[in-house]
Coordinates of C-alpha atoms and ligand atoms in Angstrom, one line a residue:
M30 CA 204.5 -1.8 110.6
D31 CA 200.9 -1.9 109.4
L32 CA 201.2 -4.8 106.9
L33 CA 203.7 -7.4 105.9
I34 CA 203.1 -9.5 102.8
K35 CA 205.4 -12.5 102.9
N36 CA 206.8 -15.0 100.4
G37 CA 205.0 -13.9 97.3
T38 CA 206.4 -13.6 93.8
I39 CA 206.9 -9.9 93.4
I40 CA 206.3 -8.7 89.9
K41 CA 207.7 -5.5 88.6
A42 CA 207.9 -4.3 85.0
E43 CA 211.6 -5.1 84.9
E44 CA 212.0 -8.2 87.1
S45 CA 210.3 -10.8 89.3
F46 CA 211.5 -12.3 92.5
V47 CA 210.2 -14.1 95.6
G48 CA 210.2 -11.7 98.6
D49 CA 208.4 -9.7 101.3
I50 CA 206.9 -6.3 101.3
A51 CA 206.4 -4.1 104.4
V52 CA 203.9 -1.3 104.5
S53 CA 203.6 1.6 106.9
G54 CA 201.5 4.7 106.7
G55 CA 200.1 3.7 103.3
K56 CA 203.6 3.5 101.7
I57 CA 205.9 0.6 100.8
V58 CA 208.7 1.0 103.3
C59 CA 210.8 -2.1 102.7
I60 CA 211.1 -4.9 100.1
G61 CA 213.4 -7.9 100.9
T62 CA 213.6 -11.5 101.8
G63 CA 213.0 -13.0 105.3
L64 CA 211.7 -9.7 106.7
T65 CA 211.0 -10.3 110.4
M66 CA 209.5 -7.0 111.7
Q67 CA 206.3 -7.0 113.7
A68 CA 203.3 -6.0 111.8
E69 CA 199.6 -5.5 112.7
Q70 CA 198.7 -7.8 109.9
T71 CA 200.8 -10.4 108.1
V72 CA 199.7 -12.0 104.9
D73 CA 201.3 -15.3 103.7
A74 CA 201.5 -14.9 99.9
T75 CA 203.2 -18.2 99.2
G76 CA 202.3 -19.4 95.7
M77 CA 200.7 -16.1 94.9
L78 CA 201.9 -13.2 92.7
V79 CA 202.2 -9.8 94.3
L80 CA 201.6 -7.0 91.8
P81 CA 201.2 -3.2 91.7
G82 CA 197.6 -2.0 91.5
A83 CA 196.6 -1.2 88.0
L84 CA 195.8 2.3 86.7
D85 CA 192.8 2.4 84.4
V86 CA 193.6 5.6 82.6
H87 CA 190.5 5.7 80.5
T88 CA 187.0 5.7 82.0
H89 CA 183.7 7.6 81.5
L90 CA 181.9 7.4 84.8
A91 CA 178.5 9.0 85.1
M92 CA 179.0 10.4 81.7
P93 CA 176.1 12.1 79.9
F94 CA 176.2 10.5 76.5
G95 CA 174.0 9.0 73.8
G96 CA 170.8 10.5 75.3
T97 CA 171.5 9.1 78.8
V98 CA 174.2 8.8 81.4
S99 CA 176.7 5.9 81.6
A100 CA 175.5 3.2 84.1
D101 CA 178.5 3.3 86.5
G102 CA 178.8 6.4 88.6
Y103 CA 181.9 7.2 90.7
L104 CA 180.9 4.8 93.5
S105 CA 180.0 1.7 91.5
G106 CA 182.7 2.3 89.0
T107 CA 185.5 2.6 91.5
R108 CA 184.1 -0.2 93.6
A109 CA 184.3 -2.4 90.5
A110 CA 187.8 -1.1 89.9
A111 CA 188.9 -2.2 93.4
C112 CA 187.5 -5.7 92.8
G113 CA 189.5 -6.0 89.6
G114 CA 192.8 -4.9 91.0
V115 CA 192.6 -1.3 89.7
T116 CA 193.8 1.1 92.4
T117 CA 193.7 4.4 90.4
V118 CA 191.0 5.5 87.9
F119 CA 191.4 8.3 85.4
D120 CA 188.1 9.8 84.3
Y121 CA 187.3 12.1 81.5
P122 CA 185.3 15.2 82.4
L123 CA 184.0 17.1 79.4
Q124 CA 184.6 20.8 79.1
R125 CA 181.7 22.4 77.3
K126 CA 181.4 25.7 75.4
G127 CA 181.6 28.6 77.9
Q128 CA 183.2 26.5 80.7
G129 CA 186.7 26.6 82.1
I130 CA 188.9 23.6 82.7
I131 CA 189.2 23.9 86.4
E132 CA 185.5 24.6 86.7
T133 CA 184.7 21.5 84.7
V134 CA 187.1 19.3 86.7
E135 CA 186.1 20.7 90.1
A136 CA 182.4 19.9 89.5
R137 CA 183.4 16.3 88.8
K138 CA 185.8 16.2 91.7
K139 CA 182.9 17.2 94.0
M140 CA 180.9 14.3 92.7
C141 CA 183.8 11.8 92.9
D142 CA 185.3 12.7 96.2
P143 CA 182.7 11.3 98.5
E144 CA 182.2 8.2 96.4
A145 CA 185.7 7.2 95.2
C146 CA 186.7 3.7 96.5
V147 CA 190.1 3.9 94.9
D148 CA 192.4 6.8 94.0
Y149 CA 191.4 8.9 91.1
A150 CA 192.7 11.5 88.6
F151 CA 191.2 13.4 85.7
H152 CA 192.1 14.1 82.1
C153 CA 190.0 17.0 80.7
C154 CA 188.3 16.8 77.3
I155 CA 188.5 20.1 75.5
T156 CA 185.6 20.8 73.2
D157 CA 185.7 24.6 72.8
L158 CA 188.5 27.1 73.3
N159 CA 186.1 29.9 74.4
G160 CA 188.0 32.3 72.1
G161 CA 191.3 31.3 73.6
A162 CA 190.5 31.6 77.3
V163 CA 190.7 27.8 77.7
L164 CA 194.2 27.8 76.3
D165 CA 195.2 30.5 78.7
E166 CA 194.0 28.2 81.5
F167 CA 196.3 25.3 80.6
Q168 CA 199.1 26.3 82.9
D169 CA 196.7 26.7 85.9
A170 CA 195.1 23.3 85.1
V171 CA 198.6 21.7 85.1
S172 CA 199.2 23.3 88.5
Y173 CA 195.9 21.8 89.6
G174 CA 197.2 18.4 88.6
I175 CA 195.5 18.0 85.2
T176 CA 198.4 17.2 82.9
S177 CA 196.6 15.7 80.0
F178 CA 193.9 17.2 77.7
K179 CA 191.8 15.2 75.3
C180 CA 190.6 16.1 71.9
F181 CA 187.9 14.2 70.0
L182 CA 188.3 14.2 66.2
V183 CA 184.7 12.9 66.1
Y184 CA 181.3 13.5 67.7
K185 CA 180.7 16.6 65.5
K186 CA 176.9 16.7 66.0
E187 CA 177.4 16.1 69.7
G188 CA 179.5 19.3 69.9
M189 CA 182.5 17.5 71.1
M190 CA 184.7 17.5 68.0
V191 CA 187.6 19.9 67.5
D192 CA 188.9 20.9 64.1
D193 CA 192.5 20.6 63.0
G194 CA 193.4 24.2 63.9
T195 CA 192.1 23.7 67.4
L196 CA 193.9 20.4 67.7
V197 CA 197.2 22.0 66.8
K198 CA 196.7 24.9 69.3
V199 CA 196.0 22.3 72.0
L200 CA 199.0 20.2 71.0
L201 CA 201.3 23.3 71.3
K202 CA 199.8 24.8 74.4
A203 CA 199.8 21.4 76.2
K204 CA 203.5 20.9 75.4
A205 CA 204.4 24.4 76.6
A206 CA 202.4 23.8 79.9
G207 CA 204.0 20.4 80.6
A208 CA 201.0 18.4 79.5
I209 CA 200.1 15.8 76.9
T210 CA 197.3 15.7 74.3
N211 CA 195.1 12.6 74.2
I212 CA 193.3 11.9 71.0
H213 CA 190.1 10.0 70.0
A214 CA 190.8 9.4 66.3
E215 CA 188.0 8.8 63.8
N216 CA 187.0 10.7 60.7
P217 CA 183.5 12.3 61.3
D218 CA 182.8 13.1 57.6
L219 CA 183.3 9.6 56.5
I220 CA 181.1 8.3 59.3
D221 CA 178.3 10.7 58.4
M222 CA 178.6 9.8 54.7
N223 CA 178.4 6.1 55.5
I224 CA 175.5 6.5 58.0
E225 CA 173.5 8.4 55.5
Q226 CA 174.0 5.7 52.8
F227 CA 173.1 2.9 55.2
K228 CA 170.0 4.7 56.4
N229 CA 168.8 5.2 52.8
E230 CA 169.3 1.6 52.2
G231 CA 167.6 0.5 55.4
K232 CA 170.7 -1.2 56.7
L233 CA 170.4 -0.5 60.4
S234 CA 171.6 -3.5 62.3
A235 CA 174.6 -3.3 64.7
W236 CA 176.8 -4.7 61.9
Y237 CA 176.4 -1.3 60.1
H238 CA 177.9 0.5 63.2
Y239 CA 181.1 -1.3 62.3
L240 CA 180.7 -0.7 58.5
S241 CA 180.1 3.0 59.1
R242 CA 183.3 3.3 61.0
P243 CA 185.6 0.6 59.5
E244 CA 189.4 0.4 59.7
F245 CA 190.2 3.3 57.2
V246 CA 187.9 5.7 59.1
E247 CA 190.0 5.4 62.2
A248 CA 193.3 5.1 60.3
E249 CA 192.8 8.5 58.5
A250 CA 192.4 10.3 61.9
D251 CA 195.2 8.3 63.6
K252 CA 197.5 9.4 60.8
R253 CA 196.3 13.0 60.9
A254 CA 196.9 13.2 64.6
V255 CA 200.4 11.7 64.2
H256 CA 201.0 14.1 61.3
W257 CA 200.2 17.2 63.4
A258 CA 201.9 16.0 66.5
T259 CA 205.2 15.2 64.7
S260 CA 205.0 18.3 62.6
V261 CA 204.9 20.6 65.7
D262 CA 206.9 18.1 67.8
A263 CA 204.3 17.8 70.6
P264 CA 203.6 14.8 72.8
L265 CA 200.6 12.7 71.7
Y266 CA 198.7 9.9 73.4
I267 CA 196.3 8.0 71.1
V268 CA 193.5 6.5 73.1
H269 CA 191.8 3.2 72.3
M270 CA 193.9 2.3 69.2
A271 CA 191.9 -0.4 67.3
D272 CA 193.1 -0.5 63.7
K273 CA 196.3 -1.9 62.1
E274 CA 196.9 1.0 59.6
G275 CA 196.8 3.7 62.3
L276 CA 198.8 1.6 64.7
T277 CA 201.5 1.1 62.0
A278 CA 201.7 4.9 61.4
A279 CA 201.9 5.7 65.1
A280 CA 204.4 3.0 65.7
A281 CA 206.6 4.3 62.8
A282 CA 206.6 7.8 64.3
K283 CA 207.4 6.4 67.7
A284 CA 210.3 4.4 66.3
K285 CA 211.7 7.6 64.9
G286 CA 211.8 9.0 68.4
Y287 CA 208.7 11.1 68.5
D288 CA 207.0 11.5 71.8
I289 CA 204.0 9.3 70.9
Y290 CA 202.2 6.8 73.1
I291 CA 199.6 4.2 72.2
E292 CA 196.8 2.8 74.3
T293 CA 194.5 0.0 73.3
C294 CA 191.6 -1.7 75.2
P295 CA 190.8 -5.4 76.1
Q296 CA 187.7 -5.4 73.9
Y297 CA 189.9 -4.9 70.8
L298 CA 192.2 -7.6 71.9
E299 CA 189.5 -10.2 72.6
F300 CA 186.7 -9.7 70.0
T301 CA 186.5 -9.1 66.3
C302 CA 183.9 -7.1 64.4
D303 CA 182.0 -10.4 63.9
V304 CA 180.4 -9.7 67.3
Y305 CA 178.2 -7.1 65.5
K306 CA 176.6 -9.8 63.5
R307 CA 175.3 -11.4 66.8
E308 CA 171.8 -11.1 68.0
D309 CA 173.2 -9.1 70.9
G310 CA 175.6 -7.2 68.7
R311 CA 174.3 -3.8 70.0
N312 CA 175.8 -4.5 73.4
F313 CA 179.3 -4.4 71.8
V314 CA 178.7 -1.1 70.2
C315 CA 181.5 1.3 71.2
S316 CA 183.5 3.8 69.2
P317 CA 185.8 3.2 67.6
P318 CA 184.2 -0.2 66.9
I319 CA 185.9 -3.5 67.3
K320 CA 187.8 -4.2 64.1
G321 CA 188.7 -7.3 62.0
Q322 CA 191.2 -10.1 62.8
E323 CA 194.1 -8.5 61.0
S324 CA 193.9 -5.5 63.3
Q325 CA 193.5 -7.6 66.4
D326 CA 196.6 -9.6 65.4
A327 CA 198.6 -6.3 64.8
L328 CA 197.5 -5.1 68.3
W329 CA 198.7 -8.2 70.0
D330 CA 202.0 -8.0 68.1
A331 CA 202.4 -4.4 69.3
I332 CA 201.5 -5.4 72.8
K333 CA 204.3 -8.0 72.7
S334 CA 206.9 -5.8 71.0
G335 CA 206.3 -2.8 73.4
M336 CA 204.9 -0.5 70.7
I337 CA 201.7 -0.3 72.6
D338 CA 202.4 1.4 75.9
T339 CA 199.2 1.0 77.8
V340 CA 196.0 -1.0 78.1
A341 CA 193.0 0.8 79.5
T342 CA 189.2 0.2 79.3
D343 CA 187.2 3.1 77.9
H344 CA 184.7 1.9 80.5
C345 CA 181.4 3.4 79.6
P346 CA 178.6 0.9 80.2
F347 CA 174.9 1.3 79.4
Q348 CA 172.0 -0.7 80.6
S349 CA 170.3 -3.3 78.4
Y350 CA 167.2 -1.2 77.9
E351 CA 169.3 1.7 76.7
K352 CA 171.3 -0.5 74.3
D353 CA 167.8 -1.7 73.1
W354 CA 167.0 1.8 71.9
G355 CA 169.1 0.8 68.9
K356 CA 167.7 -2.6 68.3
D357 CA 166.3 -1.6 64.9
D358 CA 168.6 1.4 64.3
F359 CA 172.3 1.3 65.2
T360 CA 172.6 5.1 65.3
K361 CA 170.4 5.1 68.5
I362 CA 172.7 2.7 70.5
P363 CA 174.5 4.5 73.2
N364 CA 178.2 3.9 72.5
G365 CA 180.3 2.2 75.2
C366 CA 180.9 -1.1 77.1
A367 CA 182.0 -2.2 80.5
G368 CA 185.5 -3.3 81.3
I369 CA 186.9 -1.7 84.5
E370 CA 186.8 -4.9 86.5
N371 CA 188.1 -7.0 83.7
L372 CA 191.2 -5.1 82.6
Y373 CA 193.8 -6.5 84.9
P374 CA 192.4 -10.1 85.2
Y375 CA 192.2 -10.2 81.4
M376 CA 195.8 -9.0 80.8
L377 CA 197.1 -11.2 83.6
S378 CA 195.3 -14.2 82.2
A379 CA 197.1 -13.5 78.9
A380 CA 200.3 -13.7 80.9
N381 CA 199.2 -16.8 82.6
E382 CA 198.6 -18.3 79.2
D383 CA 202.2 -17.3 78.1
K384 CA 200.9 -14.8 75.5
I385 CA 202.9 -12.1 77.3
T386 CA 205.0 -12.0 80.5
F387 CA 203.6 -10.9 83.8
N388 CA 206.2 -8.2 83.7
R389 CA 204.7 -6.9 80.5
A390 CA 201.2 -7.0 81.9
V391 CA 202.4 -4.9 84.8
A392 CA 204.1 -2.5 82.5
L393 CA 201.0 -2.0 80.3
C394 CA 198.5 -1.7 83.1
A395 CA 200.4 0.0 85.9
T396 CA 204.0 1.2 85.4
N397 CA 203.7 2.8 82.0
P398 CA 200.4 4.6 82.6
A399 CA 201.8 6.0 85.9
K400 CA 204.9 7.3 84.1
I401 CA 203.2 8.7 81.1
F402 CA 200.6 10.5 83.1
G403 CA 202.8 11.9 85.9
C404 CA 202.0 9.7 88.9
P405 CA 205.4 9.1 90.6
S406 CA 203.8 7.5 93.7
K407 CA 201.9 4.9 91.6
G408 CA 202.4 2.0 89.3
S409 CA 205.2 -0.1 90.8
L410 CA 206.2 -2.1 93.8
T411 CA 209.0 0.2 94.9
V412 CA 210.1 1.5 98.3
G413 CA 208.6 5.0 98.8
K414 CA 205.6 4.5 96.5
D415 CA 202.0 4.1 97.6
A416 CA 201.2 0.6 98.9
D417 CA 198.7 -0.1 96.0
I418 CA 199.1 -3.8 95.9
V419 CA 197.2 -6.8 94.3
I420 CA 197.6 -10.3 95.5
Y421 CA 196.9 -12.6 92.6
D422 CA 196.2 -16.4 92.7
P423 CA 197.6 -17.7 89.4
K424 CA 195.6 -21.0 89.9
K425 CA 192.2 -19.5 90.5
D426 CA 190.0 -19.6 87.3
V427 CA 187.0 -17.3 87.2
T428 CA 184.2 -17.2 84.6
I429 CA 183.2 -13.6 84.2
S430 CA 179.5 -12.9 84.6
V431 CA 177.4 -9.9 85.4
Q432 CA 176.5 -11.8 88.6
N433 CA 180.0 -11.7 90.0
M434 CA 180.9 -8.2 89.0
H435 CA 180.6 -5.2 91.3
S436 CA 179.3 -2.5 88.9
D437 CA 175.8 -1.2 88.5
Y438 CA 175.3 -2.3 84.9
D439 CA 172.9 -5.2 84.1
H440 CA 174.9 -7.0 81.4
T441 CA 178.5 -7.4 80.2
I442 CA 180.2 -8.1 76.9
W443 CA 182.6 -10.3 79.0
E444 CA 179.8 -12.7 80.1
G445 CA 181.1 -16.3 80.0
K446 CA 184.7 -15.4 79.4
M447 CA 187.0 -17.6 81.5
V448 CA 190.1 -16.0 82.9
H449 CA 193.0 -18.0 84.3
G450 CA 194.2 -16.6 87.6
Y451 CA 192.4 -13.9 89.5
P452 CA 193.1 -11.1 92.1
I453 CA 192.3 -12.3 95.6
Q454 CA 193.1 -9.1 97.4
T455 CA 193.5 -5.4 96.5
Y456 CA 195.1 -2.8 98.8
V457 CA 194.9 0.9 98.2
R458 CA 197.6 2.8 100.1
G459 CA 197.9 -0.2 102.4
K460 CA 194.1 -0.5 103.1
L461 CA 192.4 -3.7 102.1
V462 CA 189.5 -2.8 99.7
Y463 CA 188.8 -6.2 98.0
D464 CA 189.0 -9.6 99.6
N465 CA 188.2 -12.9 97.9
G466 CA 185.3 -11.8 95.8
K467 CA 184.0 -9.1 98.1
F468 CA 184.3 -5.4 98.1
V469 CA 185.5 -4.4 101.6
G470 CA 186.5 -0.8 101.0
E471 CA 184.8 2.5 101.8
P472 CA 183.3 5.1 99.5
G473 CA 185.3 8.3 100.0
F474 CA 188.5 6.6 100.8
G475 CA 189.9 7.3 97.3
Q476 CA 192.0 10.4 97.0
Y477 CA 192.5 12.9 94.2
I478 CA 195.9 12.4 92.6
K479 CA 197.5 15.7 91.7
R480 CA 199.7 14.7 88.8
E481 CA 203.1 16.1 87.9
P482 CA 203.8 18.0 84.8
R483 CA 205.9 16.4 82.0
K484 CA 209.6 17.4 82.0
Ligands
DUC14 N1 183.4 5.9 72.9 C1 182.6 5.1 73.5 O1 182.3 4.0 73.0 N2 182.0 5.5 74.6 C2 182.3 6.7 75.3 C3 183.1 7.7 74.5 C4 183.7 7.1 73.3 O2 184.5 7.8 72.7
ZN15 ZN1 187.0 7.8 72.7
ZN16 ZN1 186.7 7.1 75.9

């Protein structure tokens, strides 16, 4: 046996119990109590929680965006992931006009492979159908392990938006190929109209980022995506849900039995739009923007009820000097914030504070994303699965600061936030990659996860 973790409280989505986990060849080979086999390394986890590694299924690493490139590349982003208990990262390569899906993903895989410190997978953003050739490639992309395609209903000027006709074609083709369509839902025309008005009025502080994309701007597009997906009966995954009205519409369709999944992000659960009134408001600028208290309350209710399926980060940090481009004009602020290292500690801290159960935190951050996105070897402490394991000290309080994070960015919206309980070790396929505050993994150890098609 390579590794034996003894006497921890093992947390699964369905149950918790005190027990031991034995690991060999990167896999969980036995779970029980009083295991006595010889192991190269034995860890006493008495008083600790033993959790499956999280899957952050929404990141933008080394992403060209907003006139620059996001501040975490594949190395620093996955290094930070390891240190926050994330053992699989899903990034979003962007297919551009004239490019194929596999061509797009392979270019990113080449960048990621030598750098990845944890396992990784890709969704692919579809921005142009190339006269239909891209749709014809869906089946091959699924065979390659890409079983989710993302459409942006915004970013028109950036050439990333798809129209409704394209969206429906993607929904249908994805379903036929055994894939799911992910949606970034905001209405571009309303945003443009609001921006034009605010510019004319000289209203250019970060607060107007929020006011140009308020609740109803997201809700319209959420509802439109739900409308199309339910009309053609195709699976839909709404990324970074942030508003109550859209959430309610998606939840209603889910409750009727449609194949709809909802993701939100920690920034929408922790902050309200009031952050945009702060002196450093620009640092919180992401799209969709953080909404009002009513939306935040609705998100937490849906987290608790199970209507929200996953929590992921939309990790897309930019350096302070880049955020400063928009000091006097919110339209020049690169959109995105950091979060990859904070996801699991934040959700587990919510469990530690009895806001949700630890089982629910595990379901949201590990088990559900693995199931929705076709990763049968990930997301749960179960015999036969990869030994992606986090040992968590529920008594260790940590105050988040850019100083103790492991990314390449120079500031974080999470600065000063105290989380109750913290990961003390992370294992990827049985290999220790994070140990008590230090990254101890190896760039290039992370493997590409070829995902399974939906049944
Ligand atoms: N939103 C962001 O804030 N950043 C990256 C892409 C996105 O949709
Ligand atoms: Zn998005
Ligand atoms: Zn995103």
